[in-house]
PDB file of C-alpha atoms in Angstrom:
ATOM      1  CA  LEU O   1      -9.474  -9.204   3.451  1.00 76.00           C
ATOM      2  CA  THR O   2      -8.369 -10.939   6.625  1.00 85.00           C
ATOM      3  CA  ALA O   3      -6.391  -7.883   7.779  1.00 91.00           C
ATOM      4  CA  VAL O   4      -9.180  -5.354   7.304  1.00 92.00           C
ATOM      5  CA  ARG O   5     -11.802  -7.501   9.036  1.00 90.00           C
ATOM      6  CA  GLN O   6     -10.068  -7.037  12.408  1.00 90.00           C
ATOM      7  CA  LYS O   7     -11.137  -3.406  12.891  1.00 92.00           C
ATOM      8  CA  THR O   8     -13.710  -1.203  11.230  1.00 93.00           C
ATOM      9  CA  GLY O   9     -11.832   1.643   9.607  1.00 94.00           C
ATOM     10  CA  ASN O  10     -10.379   3.099   6.443  1.00 96.00           C
ATOM     11  CA  TYR O  11      -7.651   1.230   4.581  1.00 96.00           C
ATOM     12  CA  LEU O  12      -5.497   2.224   1.622  1.00 97.00           C
ATOM     13  CA  ILE O  13      -4.457  -0.659  -0.602  1.00 97.00           C
ATOM     14  CA  PHE O  14      -1.623   0.091  -2.998  1.00 97.00           C
ATOM     15  CA  VAL O  15      -1.178  -2.085  -6.072  1.00 97.00           C
ATOM     16  CA  PRO O  16       1.555  -2.126  -8.751  1.00 95.00           C
ATOM     17  CA  SER O  17      -0.341  -0.656 -11.712  1.00 94.00           C
ATOM     18  CA  HIS O  18      -3.605   0.635 -13.149  1.00 94.00           C
ATOM     19  CA  ALA O  19      -4.033  -2.712 -14.941  1.00 94.00           C
ATOM     20  CA  TYR O  20      -3.757  -4.512 -11.581  1.00 95.00           C
ATOM     21  CA  LEU O  21      -6.273  -2.055 -10.127  1.00 95.00           C
ATOM     22  CA  GLN O  22      -8.746  -2.866 -12.914  1.00 94.00           C
ATOM     23  CA  MET O  23      -8.248  -6.587 -12.346  1.00 95.00           C
ATOM     24  CA  ILE O  24      -9.106  -6.187  -8.651  1.00 93.00           C
ATOM     25  CA  ARG O  25     -12.128  -4.061  -9.506  1.00 92.00           C
ATOM     26  CA  SER O  26     -13.407  -6.790 -11.834  1.00 91.00           C
ATOM     27  CA  LEU O  27     -12.796  -9.501  -9.241  1.00 90.00           C
ATOM     28  CA  LEU O  28     -14.657  -7.541  -6.572  1.00 88.00           C
ATOM     29  CA  ARG O  29     -17.645  -7.037  -8.862  1.00 85.00           C
ATOM     30  CA  SER O  30     -17.992 -10.825  -9.117  1.00 85.00           C
ATOM     31  CA  ARG O  31     -17.932 -11.417  -5.342  1.00 79.00           C
ATOM     32  CA  THR O  32     -21.185 -11.944  -3.510  1.00 74.00           C
ATOM     33  CA  ASP O  33     -19.828 -10.728  -0.130  1.00 71.00           C
ATOM     34  CA  ARG O  34     -18.616  -7.340  -1.375  1.00 64.00           C
ATOM     35  CA  ASP O  35     -21.325  -5.472   0.528  1.00 71.00           C
ATOM     36  CA  ASP O  36     -19.308  -5.910   3.735  1.00 81.00           C
ATOM     37  CA  PHE O  37     -17.194  -2.914   2.748  1.00 89.00           C
ATOM     38  CA  ASP O  38     -17.282   0.360   0.885  1.00 92.00           C
ATOM     39  CA  TYR O  39     -14.880   0.565  -2.056  1.00 93.00           C
ATOM     40  CA  LEU O  40     -13.050   3.457  -3.631  1.00 95.00           C
ATOM     41  CA  PHE O  41     -10.785   3.273  -6.675  1.00 96.00           C
ATOM     42  CA  GLN O  42      -8.195   5.614  -8.082  1.00 96.00           C
ATOM     43  CA  VAL O  43      -8.742   6.137 -11.794  1.00 93.00           C
ATOM     44  CA  ARG O  44      -6.044   6.846 -14.349  1.00 91.00           C
ATOM     45  CA  GLU O  45      -6.933  10.486 -15.043  1.00 90.00           C
ATOM     46  CA  MET O  46      -8.175  12.197 -11.874  1.00 93.00           C
ATOM     47  CA  SER O  47      -8.942  15.890 -11.869  1.00 94.00           C
ATOM     48  CA  GLU O  48      -8.249  17.922  -8.740  1.00 93.00           C
ATOM     49  CA  PRO O  49     -11.954  17.832  -7.713  1.00 96.00           C
ATOM     50  CA  MET O  50     -11.947  14.030  -8.157  1.00 95.00           C
ATOM     51  CA  ARG O  51      -8.831  13.734  -5.976  1.00 94.00           C
ATOM     52  CA  ARG O  52     -10.414  15.907  -3.285  1.00 94.00           C
ATOM     53  CA  LYS O  53     -13.585  13.800  -3.339  1.00 95.00           C
ATOM     54  CA  TYR O  54     -11.497  10.612  -3.026  1.00 96.00           C
ATOM     55  CA  LEU O  55      -9.642  12.010   0.000  1.00 95.00           C
ATOM     56  CA  GLU O  56     -12.783  13.481   1.603  1.00 95.00           C
ATOM     57  CA  ARG O  57     -14.179   9.965   1.908  1.00 95.00           C
ATOM     58  CA  PHE O  58     -11.525   9.335   4.582  1.00 95.00           C
ATOM     59  CA  ASP O  59     -13.179  11.974   6.790  1.00 94.00           C
ATOM     60  CA  HIS O  60     -15.844   9.336   7.552  1.00 90.00           C
ATOM     61  CA  PHE O  61     -14.667   6.480   9.736  1.00 87.00           C
ATOM     62  CA  GLY O  62     -15.759   4.116  12.446  1.00 84.00           C
ATOM     63  CA  SER O  63     -19.149   2.916  11.201  1.00 89.00           C
ATOM     64  CA  ARG O  64     -18.211   1.004   8.034  1.00 92.00           C
ATOM     65  CA  THR O  65     -14.931  -0.245   6.582  1.00 94.00           C
ATOM     66  CA  LEU O  66     -13.575   1.522   3.496  1.00 95.00           C
ATOM     67  CA  LEU O  67     -11.153  -0.197   1.131  1.00 95.00           C
ATOM     68  CA  ALA O  68      -9.561   2.492  -1.024  1.00 96.00           C
ATOM     69  CA  PHE O  69      -7.398   1.215  -3.866  1.00 97.00           C
ATOM     70  CA  ALA O  70      -4.598   3.240  -5.417  1.00 97.00           C
ATOM     71  CA  VAL O  71      -1.488   2.750  -7.523  1.00 96.00           C
ATOM     72  CA  ILE O  72       1.816   2.740  -5.667  1.00 96.00           C
ATOM     73  CA  GLY O  73       3.881   5.729  -6.734  1.00 91.00           C
ATOM     74  CA  GLY O  74       0.696   7.546  -7.758  1.00 91.00           C
ATOM     75  CA  VAL O  75      -0.980  10.689  -6.447  1.00 92.00           C
ATOM     76  CA  PHE O  76      -2.221   9.029  -3.229  1.00 93.00           C
ATOM     77  CA  ALA O  77       1.062   7.389  -2.248  1.00 89.00           C
ATOM     78  CA  GLU O  78       2.715  10.587  -1.033  1.00 86.00           C
ATOM     79  CA  GLY O  79       1.882  14.110   0.034  1.00 85.00           C
ATOM     80  CA  ILE O  80      -1.487  13.301   1.598  1.00 89.00           C
ATOM     81  CA  ASP O  81      -2.240  13.575   5.284  1.00 87.00           C
ATOM     82  CA  LEU O  82      -4.732  11.082   6.731  1.00 89.00           C
ATOM     83  CA  SER O  83      -3.953  11.516  10.411  1.00 86.00           C
ATOM     84  CA  GLY O  84      -5.790  10.266  13.458  1.00 86.00           C
ATOM     85  CA  GLU O  85      -8.599   7.794  12.830  1.00 89.00           C
ATOM     86  CA  LYS O  86      -8.786   8.589   9.107  1.00 93.00           C
ATOM     87  CA  LEU O  87      -6.552   5.647   8.190  1.00 94.00           C
ATOM     88  CA  ALA O  88      -6.261   2.378  10.111  1.00 95.00           C
ATOM     89  CA  GLY O  89      -3.897   0.575   7.777  1.00 95.00           C
ATOM     90  CA  VAL O  90      -2.001   0.433   4.522  1.00 96.00           C
ATOM     91  CA  VAL O  91      -1.641  -2.693   2.411  1.00 96.00           C
ATOM     92  CA  ILE O  92       1.092  -2.708  -0.230  1.00 97.00           C
ATOM     93  CA  VAL O  93       0.993  -5.382  -2.918  1.00 96.00           C
ATOM     94  CA  GLY O  94       4.352  -5.840  -4.615  1.00 96.00           C
ATOM     95  CA  VAL O  95       7.698  -4.145  -4.104  1.00 96.00           C
ATOM     96  CA  GLY O  96       7.097  -0.988  -6.144  1.00 95.00           C
ATOM     97  CA  LEU O  97       9.658  -1.722  -8.868  1.00 95.00           C
ATOM     98  CA  PRO O  98       9.580   0.807 -11.700  1.00 94.00           C
ATOM     99  CA  GLN O  99       8.770  -0.469 -15.165  1.00 92.00           C
ATOM    100  CA  ILE O 100      11.633  -1.334 -17.457  1.00 93.00           C
ATOM    101  CA  CYS O 101      12.264   1.524 -19.849  1.00 94.00           C
ATOM    102  CA  PRO O 102      15.219   2.857 -21.861  1.00 96.00           C
ATOM    103  CA  GLU O 103      16.029   5.575 -19.290  1.00 96.00           C
ATOM    104  CA  ARG O 104      16.170   3.072 -16.415  1.00 96.00           C
ATOM    105  CA  GLU O 105      18.298   0.698 -18.453  1.00 96.00           C
ATOM    106  CA  ILE O 106      20.775   3.510 -19.158  1.00 97.00           C
ATOM    107  CA  MET O 107      20.785   4.326 -15.440  1.00 96.00           C
ATOM    108  CA  LYS O 108      21.331   0.650 -14.662  1.00 96.00           C
ATOM    109  CA  GLN O 109      24.333   0.494 -17.017  1.00 97.00           C
ATOM    110  CA  TYR O 110      25.808   3.677 -15.595  1.00 97.00           C
ATOM    111  CA  TYR O 111      25.556   2.578 -11.949  1.00 96.00           C
ATOM    112  CA  ALA O 112      26.767  -0.916 -12.812  1.00 96.00           C
ATOM    113  CA  GLN O 113      29.950   0.572 -14.264  1.00 96.00           C
ATOM    114  CA  ALA O 114      30.371   3.346 -11.680  1.00 95.00           C
ATOM    115  CA  LEU O 115      29.428   1.479  -8.488  1.00 95.00           C
ATOM    116  CA  GLY O 116      28.782  -2.137  -9.389  1.00 94.00           C
ATOM    117  CA  SER O 117      25.126  -1.707  -8.330  1.00 94.00           C
ATOM    118  CA  GLY O 118      23.181  -1.007 -11.505  1.00 96.00           C
ATOM    119  CA  TYR O 119      19.986  -2.882 -10.685  1.00 96.00           C
ATOM    120  CA  GLU O 120      19.880  -1.514  -7.155  1.00 96.00           C
ATOM    121  CA  PHE O 121      20.100   2.155  -8.173  1.00 96.00           C
ATOM    122  CA  ALA O 122      17.871   1.877 -11.247  1.00 96.00           C
ATOM    123  CA  TYR O 123      15.117  -0.344  -9.843  1.00 97.00           C
ATOM    124  CA  LEU O 124      15.436  -1.631  -6.269  1.00 97.00           C
ATOM    125  CA  TYR O 125      16.024   1.638  -4.392  1.00 97.00           C
ATOM    126  CA  PRO O 126      13.468   3.725  -6.338  1.00 97.00           C
ATOM    127  CA  GLY O 127      10.930   0.929  -5.914  1.00 96.00           C
ATOM    128  CA  PHE O 128      11.485   0.643  -2.186  1.00 97.00           C
ATOM    129  CA  ASN O 129      11.293   4.410  -1.864  1.00 95.00           C
ATOM    130  CA  LYS O 130       7.750   4.190  -3.278  1.00 95.00           C
ATOM    131  CA  VAL O 131       6.949   1.500  -0.701  1.00 96.00           C
ATOM    132  CA  ARG O 132       8.221   3.700   2.142  1.00 94.00           C
ATOM    133  CA  GLN O 133       6.225   6.686   0.894  1.00 93.00           C
ATOM    134  CA  ALA O 134       3.035   4.616   0.648  1.00 94.00           C
ATOM    135  CA  ALA O 135       3.618   3.087   4.090  1.00 93.00           C
ATOM    136  CA  GLY O 136       4.068   6.583   5.501  1.00 90.00           C
ATOM    137  CA  ARG O 137       0.420   7.424   4.819  1.00 91.00           C
ATOM    138  CA  VAL O 138      -0.733   5.543   7.921  1.00 90.00           C
ATOM    139  CA  ILE O 139       1.477   7.144  10.596  1.00 81.00           C
ATOM    140  CA  ARG O 140       1.489  10.932  10.271  1.00 78.00           C
ATOM    141  CA  SER O 141       2.051  11.912  13.917  1.00 80.00           C
ATOM    142  CA  GLU O 142       3.108  10.400  17.225  1.00 81.00           C
ATOM    143  CA  ASN O 143      -0.582   9.906  18.105  1.00 83.00           C
ATOM    144  CA  ASP O 144      -1.483   7.852  15.019  1.00 85.00           C
ATOM    145  CA  ARG O 145      -1.933   4.111  15.208  1.00 89.00           C
ATOM    146  CA  GLY O 146      -2.162   1.727  12.274  1.00 92.00           C
ATOM    147  CA  PHE O 147      -0.499  -1.128  10.471  1.00 94.00           C
ATOM    148  CA  VAL O 148       1.354  -1.683   7.220  1.00 94.00           C
ATOM    149  CA  LEU O 149       0.945  -5.027   5.491  1.00 95.00           C
ATOM    150  CA  LEU O 150       3.549  -5.771   2.827  1.00 96.00           C
ATOM    151  CA  ILE O 151       2.421  -8.507   0.440  1.00 95.00           C
ATOM    152  CA  ASP O 152       5.243 -10.039  -1.553  1.00 95.00           C
ATOM    153  CA  ASP O 153       7.644 -12.878  -0.726  1.00 94.00           C
ATOM    154  CA  ARG O 154      10.598 -10.671  -1.639  1.00 95.00           C
ATOM    155  CA  TYR O 155      10.160  -8.655   1.576  1.00 95.00           C
ATOM    156  CA  ALA O 156      11.414 -11.679   3.529  1.00 93.00           C
ATOM    157  CA  THR O 157      14.731 -11.729   1.640  1.00 94.00           C
ATOM    158  CA  PRO O 158      17.889 -10.239   3.159  1.00 94.00           C
ATOM    159  CA  VAL O 159      18.097  -7.624   0.382  1.00 95.00           C
ATOM    160  CA  TYR O 160      14.705  -6.138   1.264  1.00 95.00           C
ATOM    161  CA  ARG O 161      15.117  -6.633   5.015  1.00 94.00           C
ATOM    162  CA  SER O 162      18.271  -4.500   4.828  1.00 94.00           C
ATOM    163  CA  LEU O 163      16.211  -1.655   3.322  1.00 96.00           C
ATOM    164  CA  PHE O 164      13.660  -1.509   6.141  1.00 94.00           C
ATOM    165  CA  PRO O 165      13.998   1.645   8.244  1.00 91.00           C
ATOM    166  CA  ALA O 166      15.277   1.105  11.796  1.00 89.00           C
ATOM    167  CA  ASP O 167      11.903   2.023  13.310  1.00 85.00           C
ATOM    168  CA  TRP O 168      10.026  -0.637  11.343  1.00 86.00           C
ATOM    169  CA  GLN O 169       9.360  -3.763  13.358  1.00 81.00           C
ATOM    170  CA  PRO O 170       8.499  -6.336  10.694  1.00 86.00           C
ATOM    171  CA  VAL O 171       6.809  -9.588  11.593  1.00 89.00           C
ATOM    172  CA  GLN O 172       6.488 -12.286   8.951  1.00 90.00           C
ATOM    173  CA  ALA O 173       3.003 -13.770   8.606  1.00 91.00           C
ATOM    174  CA  ASP O 174       2.705 -16.605   6.125  1.00 87.00           C
ATOM    175  CA  HIS O 175      -0.926 -17.566   6.833  1.00 90.00           C
ATOM    176  CA  PRO O 176      -4.199 -15.653   7.205  1.00 90.00           C
ATOM    177  CA  GLU O 177      -4.590 -17.062  10.719  1.00 92.00           C
ATOM    178  CA  THR O 178      -1.265 -15.484  11.699  1.00 93.00           C
ATOM    179  CA  VAL O 179      -2.351 -12.124  10.276  1.00 93.00           C
ATOM    180  CA  THR O 180      -5.613 -12.371  12.240  1.00 92.00           C
ATOM    181  CA  ALA O 181      -3.828 -13.184  15.497  1.00 92.00           C
ATOM    182  CA  LEU O 182      -1.210 -10.450  15.058  1.00 93.00           C
ATOM    183  CA  LEU O 183      -3.778  -7.768  14.256  1.00 93.00           C
ATOM    184  CA  ARG O 184      -6.138  -8.798  17.063  1.00 92.00           C
ATOM    185  CA  ASP O 185      -3.195  -8.427  19.409  1.00 92.00           C
ATOM    186  CA  PHE O 186      -2.224  -5.107  17.810  1.00 91.00           C
ATOM    187  CA  TRP O 187      -5.742  -3.657  18.114  1.00 92.00           C
ATOM    188  CA  GLY O 188      -6.352  -5.264  21.516  1.00 88.00           C
ATOM    189  CA  THR O 189      -9.415  -7.179  20.339  1.00 76.00           C
ATOM    190  CA  SER O 190     -10.494 -10.777  20.609  1.00 62.00           C
ATOM    191  CA  HIS O 191     -13.080 -12.823  18.786  1.00 52.00           C
TER     192      HIS O 191
END
């Protein structure tokens, strides 16, 4: 919550799964300070009208902070356009790794034999592609301004650092105070 307290706006928070989403929803229900923000949650089966209603909520911004939760790799992680002031930031929890399944394990074996990089092609690259797609929701044009907060220690490793696009300018923040200072500087605010 430290990151979204620095500027009133709309934020998309991507989590690894629907189960994780439900866990967050339950935790938020038990908080006494939850009235500080408006909340929106992706649900497992969303009809087209439900998706439209979810996205229409981003048309309102500036007076109250919205925390919209969605599953990484889901319907709100790509192909949506929230330009201008509609989205102030994206928070991504986890590294987007696909679930282990027989198809991925076959792919892993194939690429391990063919290229010596089975895990990378079956899990790492597809997972990071989901992260990039989700991060791309916040900057849709040269006039957009917003941040991407990646939450997972693995992003600090050389393997993940090597996957960052050239135009990303990552800054490691290990403490909430660091996040606060960096975002106050980014938004040009002081408190």
